[in-house]
Every structure is written in C-alpha cells, then in structure tokens.
mmCIF file of C-alpha atoms and ligand atoms in Angstrom:
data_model
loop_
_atom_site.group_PDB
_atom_site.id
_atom_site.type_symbol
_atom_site.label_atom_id
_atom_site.label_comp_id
_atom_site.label_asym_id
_atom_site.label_seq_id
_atom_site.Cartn_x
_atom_site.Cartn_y
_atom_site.Cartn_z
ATOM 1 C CA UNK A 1235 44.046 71.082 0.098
ATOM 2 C CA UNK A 1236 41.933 74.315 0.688
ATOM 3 C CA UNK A 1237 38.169 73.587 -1.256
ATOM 4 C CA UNK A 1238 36.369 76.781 -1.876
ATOM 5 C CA UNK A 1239 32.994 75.736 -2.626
ATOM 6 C CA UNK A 1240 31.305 78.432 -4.796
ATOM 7 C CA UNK A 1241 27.365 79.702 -5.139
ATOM 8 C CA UNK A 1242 26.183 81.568 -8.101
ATOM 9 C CA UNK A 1243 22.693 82.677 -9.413
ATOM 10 C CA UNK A 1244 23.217 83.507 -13.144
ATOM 11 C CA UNK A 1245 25.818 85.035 -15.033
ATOM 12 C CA UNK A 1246 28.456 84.174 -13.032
ATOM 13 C CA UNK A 1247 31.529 86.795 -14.090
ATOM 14 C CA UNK A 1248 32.553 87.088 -10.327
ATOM 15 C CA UNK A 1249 32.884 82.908 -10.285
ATOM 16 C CA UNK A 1250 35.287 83.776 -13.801
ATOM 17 C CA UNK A 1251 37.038 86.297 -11.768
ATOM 18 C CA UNK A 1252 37.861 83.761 -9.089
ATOM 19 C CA UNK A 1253 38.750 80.882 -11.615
ATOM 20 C CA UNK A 1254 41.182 83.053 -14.009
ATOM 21 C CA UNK A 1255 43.028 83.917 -10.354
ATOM 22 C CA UNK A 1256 43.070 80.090 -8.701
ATOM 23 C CA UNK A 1257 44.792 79.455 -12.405
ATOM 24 C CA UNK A 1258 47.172 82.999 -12.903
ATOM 25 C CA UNK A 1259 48.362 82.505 -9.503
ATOM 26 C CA UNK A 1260 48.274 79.058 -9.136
ATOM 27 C CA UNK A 1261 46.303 78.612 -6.164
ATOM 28 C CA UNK A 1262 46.951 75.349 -5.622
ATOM 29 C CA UNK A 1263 50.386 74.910 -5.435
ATOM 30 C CA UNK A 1264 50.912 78.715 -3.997
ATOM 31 C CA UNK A 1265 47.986 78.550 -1.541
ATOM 32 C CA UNK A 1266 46.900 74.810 -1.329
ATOM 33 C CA UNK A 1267 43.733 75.831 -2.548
ATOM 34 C CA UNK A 1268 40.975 75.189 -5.048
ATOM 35 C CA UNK A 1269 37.667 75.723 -6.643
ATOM 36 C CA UNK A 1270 36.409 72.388 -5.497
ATOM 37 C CA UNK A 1271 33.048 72.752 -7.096
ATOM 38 C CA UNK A 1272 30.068 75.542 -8.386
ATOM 39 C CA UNK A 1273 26.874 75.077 -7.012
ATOM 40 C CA UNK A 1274 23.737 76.599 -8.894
ATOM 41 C CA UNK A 1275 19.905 77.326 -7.766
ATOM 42 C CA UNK A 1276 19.269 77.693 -10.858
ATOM 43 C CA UNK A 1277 19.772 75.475 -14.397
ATOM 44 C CA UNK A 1278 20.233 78.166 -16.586
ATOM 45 C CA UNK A 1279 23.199 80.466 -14.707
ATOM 46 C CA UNK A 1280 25.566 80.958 -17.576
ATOM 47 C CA UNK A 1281 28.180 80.972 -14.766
ATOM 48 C CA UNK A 1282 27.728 76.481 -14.988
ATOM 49 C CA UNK A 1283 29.709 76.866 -18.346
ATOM 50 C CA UNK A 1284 31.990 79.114 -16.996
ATOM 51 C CA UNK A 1285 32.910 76.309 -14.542
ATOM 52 C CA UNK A 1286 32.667 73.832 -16.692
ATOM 53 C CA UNK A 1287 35.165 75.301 -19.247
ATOM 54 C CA UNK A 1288 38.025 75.331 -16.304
ATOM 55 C CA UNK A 1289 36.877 71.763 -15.464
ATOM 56 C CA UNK A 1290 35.270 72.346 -11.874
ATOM 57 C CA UNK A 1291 32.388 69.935 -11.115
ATOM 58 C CA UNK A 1292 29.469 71.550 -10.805
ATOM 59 C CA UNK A 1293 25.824 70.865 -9.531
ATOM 60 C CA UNK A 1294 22.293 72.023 -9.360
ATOM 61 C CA UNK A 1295 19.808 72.658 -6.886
ATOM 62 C CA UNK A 1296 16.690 74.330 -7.608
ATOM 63 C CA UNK A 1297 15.141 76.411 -4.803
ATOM 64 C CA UNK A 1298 12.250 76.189 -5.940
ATOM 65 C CA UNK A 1299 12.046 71.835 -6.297
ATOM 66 C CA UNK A 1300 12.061 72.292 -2.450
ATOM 67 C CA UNK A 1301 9.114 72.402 -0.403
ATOM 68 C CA UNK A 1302 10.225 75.395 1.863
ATOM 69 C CA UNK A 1303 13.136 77.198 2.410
ATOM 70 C CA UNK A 1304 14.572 75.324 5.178
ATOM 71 C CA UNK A 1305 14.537 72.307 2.775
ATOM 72 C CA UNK A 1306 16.530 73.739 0.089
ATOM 73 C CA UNK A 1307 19.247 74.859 2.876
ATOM 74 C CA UNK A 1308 19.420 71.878 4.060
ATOM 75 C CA UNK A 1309 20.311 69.756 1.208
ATOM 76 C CA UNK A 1310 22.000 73.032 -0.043
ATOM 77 C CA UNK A 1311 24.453 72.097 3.255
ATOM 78 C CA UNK A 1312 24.547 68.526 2.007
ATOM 79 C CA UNK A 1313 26.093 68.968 -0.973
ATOM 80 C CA UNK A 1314 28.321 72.068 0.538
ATOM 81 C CA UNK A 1315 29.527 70.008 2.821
ATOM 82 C CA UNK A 1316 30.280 66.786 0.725
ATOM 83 C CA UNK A 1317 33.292 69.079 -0.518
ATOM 84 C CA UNK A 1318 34.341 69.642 3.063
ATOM 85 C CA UNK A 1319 35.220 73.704 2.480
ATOM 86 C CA UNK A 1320 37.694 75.762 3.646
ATOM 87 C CA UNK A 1321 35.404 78.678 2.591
ATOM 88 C CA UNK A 1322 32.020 78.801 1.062
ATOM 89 C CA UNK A 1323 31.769 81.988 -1.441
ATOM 90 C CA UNK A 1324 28.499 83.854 -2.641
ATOM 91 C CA UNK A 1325 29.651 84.830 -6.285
ATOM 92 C CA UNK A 1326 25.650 86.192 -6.865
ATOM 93 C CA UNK A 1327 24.034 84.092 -5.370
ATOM 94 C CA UNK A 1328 20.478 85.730 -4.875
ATOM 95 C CA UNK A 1329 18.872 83.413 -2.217
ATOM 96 C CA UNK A 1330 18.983 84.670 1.591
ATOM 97 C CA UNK A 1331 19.805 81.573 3.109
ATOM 98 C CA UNK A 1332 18.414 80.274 6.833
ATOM 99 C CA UNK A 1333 20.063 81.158 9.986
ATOM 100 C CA UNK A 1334 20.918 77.244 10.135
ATOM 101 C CA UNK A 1335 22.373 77.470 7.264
ATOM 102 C CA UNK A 1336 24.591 81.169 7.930
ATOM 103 C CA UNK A 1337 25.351 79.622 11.871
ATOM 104 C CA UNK A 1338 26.263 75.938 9.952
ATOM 105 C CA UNK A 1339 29.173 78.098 8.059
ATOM 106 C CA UNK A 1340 30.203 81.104 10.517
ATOM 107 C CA UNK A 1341 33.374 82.564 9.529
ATOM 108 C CA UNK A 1342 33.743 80.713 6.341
ATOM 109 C CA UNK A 1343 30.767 82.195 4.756
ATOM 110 C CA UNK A 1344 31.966 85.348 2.639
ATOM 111 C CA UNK A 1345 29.086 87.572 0.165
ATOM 112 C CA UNK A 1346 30.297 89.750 -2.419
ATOM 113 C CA UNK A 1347 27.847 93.195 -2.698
ATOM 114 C CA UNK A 1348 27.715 95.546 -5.577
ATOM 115 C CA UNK A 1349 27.583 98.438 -2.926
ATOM 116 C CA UNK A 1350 29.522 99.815 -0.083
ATOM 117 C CA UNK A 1351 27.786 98.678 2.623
ATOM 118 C CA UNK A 1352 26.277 99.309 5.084
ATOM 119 C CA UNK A 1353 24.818 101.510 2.307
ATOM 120 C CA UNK A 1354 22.268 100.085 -0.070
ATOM 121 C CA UNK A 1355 21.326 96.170 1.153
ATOM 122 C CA UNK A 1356 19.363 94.303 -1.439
ATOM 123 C CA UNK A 1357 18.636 94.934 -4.610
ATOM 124 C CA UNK A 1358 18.861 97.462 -7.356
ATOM 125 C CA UNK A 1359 21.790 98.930 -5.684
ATOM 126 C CA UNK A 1360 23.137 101.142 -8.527
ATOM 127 C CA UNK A 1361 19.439 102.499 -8.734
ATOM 128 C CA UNK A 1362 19.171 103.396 -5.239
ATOM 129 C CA UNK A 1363 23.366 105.231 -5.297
ATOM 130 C CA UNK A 1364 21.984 107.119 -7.997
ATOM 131 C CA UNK A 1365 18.592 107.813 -6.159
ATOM 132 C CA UNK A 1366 20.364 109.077 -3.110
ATOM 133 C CA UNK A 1367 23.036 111.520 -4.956
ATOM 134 C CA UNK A 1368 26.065 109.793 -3.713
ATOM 135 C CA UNK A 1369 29.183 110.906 -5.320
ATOM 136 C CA UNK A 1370 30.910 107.332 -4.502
ATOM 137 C CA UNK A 1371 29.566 103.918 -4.647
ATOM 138 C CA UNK A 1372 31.045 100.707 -4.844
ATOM 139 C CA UNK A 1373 31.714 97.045 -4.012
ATOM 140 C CA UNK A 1374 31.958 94.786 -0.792
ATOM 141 C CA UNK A 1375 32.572 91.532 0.155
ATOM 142 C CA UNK A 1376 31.937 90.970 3.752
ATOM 143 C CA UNK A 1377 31.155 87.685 6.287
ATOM 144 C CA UNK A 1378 27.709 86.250 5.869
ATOM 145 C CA UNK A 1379 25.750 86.824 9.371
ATOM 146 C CA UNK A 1380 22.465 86.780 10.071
ATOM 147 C CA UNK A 1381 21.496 90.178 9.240
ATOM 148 C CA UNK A 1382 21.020 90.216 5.187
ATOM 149 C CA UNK A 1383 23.966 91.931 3.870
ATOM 150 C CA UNK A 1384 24.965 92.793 7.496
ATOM 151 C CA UNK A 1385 27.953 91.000 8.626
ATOM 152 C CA UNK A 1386 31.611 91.989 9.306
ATOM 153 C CA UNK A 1387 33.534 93.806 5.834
ATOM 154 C CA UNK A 1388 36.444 92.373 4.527
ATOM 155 C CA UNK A 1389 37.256 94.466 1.944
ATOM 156 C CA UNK A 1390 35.342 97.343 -0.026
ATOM 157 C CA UNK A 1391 36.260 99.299 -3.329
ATOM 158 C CA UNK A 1392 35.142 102.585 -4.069
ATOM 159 C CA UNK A 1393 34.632 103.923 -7.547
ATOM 160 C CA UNK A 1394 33.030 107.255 -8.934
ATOM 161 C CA UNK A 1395 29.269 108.370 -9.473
ATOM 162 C CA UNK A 1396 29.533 110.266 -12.474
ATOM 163 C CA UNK A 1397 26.793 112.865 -13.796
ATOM 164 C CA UNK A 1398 26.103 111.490 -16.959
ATOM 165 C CA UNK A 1399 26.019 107.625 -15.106
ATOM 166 C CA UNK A 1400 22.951 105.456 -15.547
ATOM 167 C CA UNK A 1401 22.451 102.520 -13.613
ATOM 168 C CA UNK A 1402 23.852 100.671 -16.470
ATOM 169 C CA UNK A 1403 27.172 102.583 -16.204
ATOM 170 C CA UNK A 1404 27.364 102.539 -12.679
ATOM 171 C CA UNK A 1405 26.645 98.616 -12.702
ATOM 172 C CA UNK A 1406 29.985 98.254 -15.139
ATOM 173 C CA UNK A 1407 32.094 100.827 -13.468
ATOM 174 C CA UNK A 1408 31.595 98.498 -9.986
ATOM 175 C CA UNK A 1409 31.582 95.179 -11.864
ATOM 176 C CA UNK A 1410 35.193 95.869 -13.236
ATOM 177 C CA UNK A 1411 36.097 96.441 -9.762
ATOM 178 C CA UNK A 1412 34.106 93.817 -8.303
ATOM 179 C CA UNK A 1413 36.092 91.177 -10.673
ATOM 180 C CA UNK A 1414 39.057 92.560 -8.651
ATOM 181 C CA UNK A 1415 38.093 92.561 -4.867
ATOM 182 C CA UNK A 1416 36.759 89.145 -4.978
ATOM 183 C CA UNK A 1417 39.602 87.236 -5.728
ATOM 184 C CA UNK A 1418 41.921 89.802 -3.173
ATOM 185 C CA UNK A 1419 39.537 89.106 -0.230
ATOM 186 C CA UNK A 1420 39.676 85.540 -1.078
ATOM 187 C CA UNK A 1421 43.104 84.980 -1.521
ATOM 188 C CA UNK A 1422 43.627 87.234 2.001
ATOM 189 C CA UNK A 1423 41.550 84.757 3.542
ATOM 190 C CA UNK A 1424 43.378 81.721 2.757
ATOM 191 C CA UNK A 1425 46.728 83.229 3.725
ATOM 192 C CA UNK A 1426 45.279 84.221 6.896
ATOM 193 C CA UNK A 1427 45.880 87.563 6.257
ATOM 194 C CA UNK A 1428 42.395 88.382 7.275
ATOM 195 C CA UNK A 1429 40.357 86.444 9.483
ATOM 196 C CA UNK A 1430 37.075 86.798 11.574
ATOM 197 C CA UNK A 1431 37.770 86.999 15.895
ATOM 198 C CA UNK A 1432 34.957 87.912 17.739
ATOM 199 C CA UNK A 1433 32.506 89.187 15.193
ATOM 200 C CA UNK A 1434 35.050 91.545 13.694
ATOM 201 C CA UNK A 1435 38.085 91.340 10.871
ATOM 202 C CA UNK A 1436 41.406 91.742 11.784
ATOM 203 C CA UNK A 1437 43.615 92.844 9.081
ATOM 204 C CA UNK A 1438 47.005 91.907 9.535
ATOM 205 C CA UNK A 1439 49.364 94.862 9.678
ATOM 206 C CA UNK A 1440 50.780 95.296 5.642
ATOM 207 C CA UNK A 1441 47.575 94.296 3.960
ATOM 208 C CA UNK A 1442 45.196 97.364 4.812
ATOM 209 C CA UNK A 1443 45.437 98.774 1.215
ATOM 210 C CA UNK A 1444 44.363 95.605 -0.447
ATOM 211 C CA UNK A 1445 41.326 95.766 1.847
ATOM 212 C CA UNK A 1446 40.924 99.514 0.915
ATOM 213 C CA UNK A 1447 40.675 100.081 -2.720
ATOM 214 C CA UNK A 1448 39.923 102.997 -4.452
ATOM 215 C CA UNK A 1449 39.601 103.047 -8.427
ATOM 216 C CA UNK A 1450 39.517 106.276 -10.182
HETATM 217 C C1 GAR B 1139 27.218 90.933 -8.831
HETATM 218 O O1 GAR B 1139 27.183 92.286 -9.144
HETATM 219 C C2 GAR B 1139 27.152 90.715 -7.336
HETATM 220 O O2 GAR B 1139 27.817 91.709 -6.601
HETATM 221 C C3 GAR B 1139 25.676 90.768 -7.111
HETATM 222 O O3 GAR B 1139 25.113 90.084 -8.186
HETATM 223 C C4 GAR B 1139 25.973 90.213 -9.321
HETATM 224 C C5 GAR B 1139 26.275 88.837 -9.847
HETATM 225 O O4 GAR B 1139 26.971 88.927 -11.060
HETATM 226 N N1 GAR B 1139 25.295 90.191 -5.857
HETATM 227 C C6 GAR B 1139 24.304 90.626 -5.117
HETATM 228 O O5 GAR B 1139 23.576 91.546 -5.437
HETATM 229 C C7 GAR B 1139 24.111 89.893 -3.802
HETATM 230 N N2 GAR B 1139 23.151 90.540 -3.000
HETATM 231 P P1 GAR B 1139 27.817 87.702 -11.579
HETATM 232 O O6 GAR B 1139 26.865 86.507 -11.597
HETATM 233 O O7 GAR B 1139 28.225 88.089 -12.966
HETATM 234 O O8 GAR B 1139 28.988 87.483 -10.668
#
C-alpha cells in the first residue's frame, strides 16, 4: 500500500478534496493507495476535523514549540517518515521547510499554489494577479525543490480575471479549481503517469490535458 502523508496549515479544503477522491474512486483498491495520516503545524487547522471525520490519524506539530527551524523539520521528518510515504503532499501548508528536509523527500515532495507559477511565489497571490492586470490566473501543483515555489510543474489550471473580480472572487474562482487539480496530479502520480527524471516531468503520452486545464 501507497501512504500519502498529508501537510496542512488551516482550513484544509484541498486535504477534503483529496479525501472525497481516495473514497469516490477508491484509491485503495484502484490505486493501492491511501491517506495514511494529516499532519498539522498548527492545533487549530479546521482541516484536523476534516481528517478526522474520514477516520485518518492525524497529528500535531507546532513550529513554533521548536527551538529553530531545523528542529521542527527534523522531527517534522520523524513523524513523516514513521508512515513510510509514497508521496508527501503540501495541502496549505504555509511553512518553507529546510533544504534537509526538501533533499530528505526529492521527487515525492509535491506543493499545491494558488497561482500559475512561475508567476506570483508567496503570498497574497490573487492580490498581486490583480495588481499586475493579468487577464488569467490560476492554480499549480508542482515538485517541492529548493527554490520556494520553484520546482518542476506537474499540472496547472487556468481560470479567468474578471473586471468586476476582487481578491475574494478571484481566491474562489481558483479554489474551485484548485479542489480539482490536486487530486488529478496526485492520482497521475501514483499511476506513474507523471513522474520526476532529471529535474523535469515527463508526462506520459495521453495524459497532457489532465495536466493542462483550462476552466472557463
Ligand atoms: C490554498 O489556496 C493553497 O493553494 C494555498 O493555501 C490555501 C490553503 O487552503 N497554498 C499556498 O499558498 C502555499 N504557498 P486549504 O487549507 O483550504 O486547502
């Protein structure tokens, strides 16, 4: 069996997105994979219910009980690793982890971005598309490498910026497609459809539109 070990932050609606598809689809019998448990850094991310409700053990490890950040990553990796992962998945997750920590899980170390990348890193993403005067914005989920929010794209999805859009809209117009991407790149993954070789994803031939999503 496949453990996907997931990391949230707060609200945790990409973690729901990935636990209503393990269960519609039947991940375990149809991929040999699971959602093997939900760590938090913080105590109060809604998303612990969330994994609660579908029965997923879940734990918490709070950053800032550590005495730098090395120490966090490292038991961070400890209690990763007691789960032995096929995959390790950043469902918001808002802690830039160590380059121990991002070398400890190359190529099984996926981020999901509420941007298309490499346009707007870090935060407040929907302010800065609507800043810039982009007519498109959108979601990624991409390898974790060293460089924050820089590694190889698995899959992107592009939606509309509309003129009457506040950040607000914007958020909910990518979040809807976010909820989708997440759980495609993840399930591509574990059928080997697409897989990291030398820095860079290869798509296997049949699967580029699932990688390349655009919702109008
Ligand atoms: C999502 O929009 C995700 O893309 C973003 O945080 C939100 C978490 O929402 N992640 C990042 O900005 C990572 N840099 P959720 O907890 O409801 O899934």
């Amino acid at each position: 069996m496949k453990n996907i070990v997931c990391l949230i932050s707060g609200r945790g609606s990409n973690l729901e997105a990935l636990l209503a598809a393990a269960g519609a689809e039947r991940w375990a019998e149809t991929l040999d994979a699971r959602i093997a448990a939900v760590i938090s850094n913080r105590p109060g991310a809604a998303g612990l219910a969330r994994a609660k409700a579908a029965g997923v053990p879940t734990q918490v490890l709070e950053h800032g009980a550590f005495p730098s950040r090395d120490a966090f990553d490292v038991a961070l990796m400890q209690a990763i690793d007691a789960h032995q992962p096929a995959l390790v998945v950043l469902a918001g997750f808002m802690r830039v982890l160590t380059q121990r920590f991002v070398s400890h899980y190359a190529g099984r170390l996926i981020n999901i971005h509420p941007s298309l990348l490499p346009a707007f890193p870090g935060l407040a993403t929907h302010r800065q598309a609507l800043a810039s005067g982009v007519r498109v914005h959108g979601a990624t989920v991409h390898f974790v490498s060293h460089e924050v929010d820089g590694g190889a794209i698995i899959g992107q999805s592009v939606v509309p910026v509309r003129a009457d859009d506040t950040e607000e809209t914007l958020a909910e117009r990518v979040l809807v497609q976010e909820h989708v991407l997440l759980p495609r790149c993840v399930r591509l993954l574990l059928q080997g459809a697409v897989s990291l070789r030398d820095g860079r994803v290869h798509v296997q031939a049949g699967h580029d539109q699932e990688v390349a999503v655009a919702a109008w």
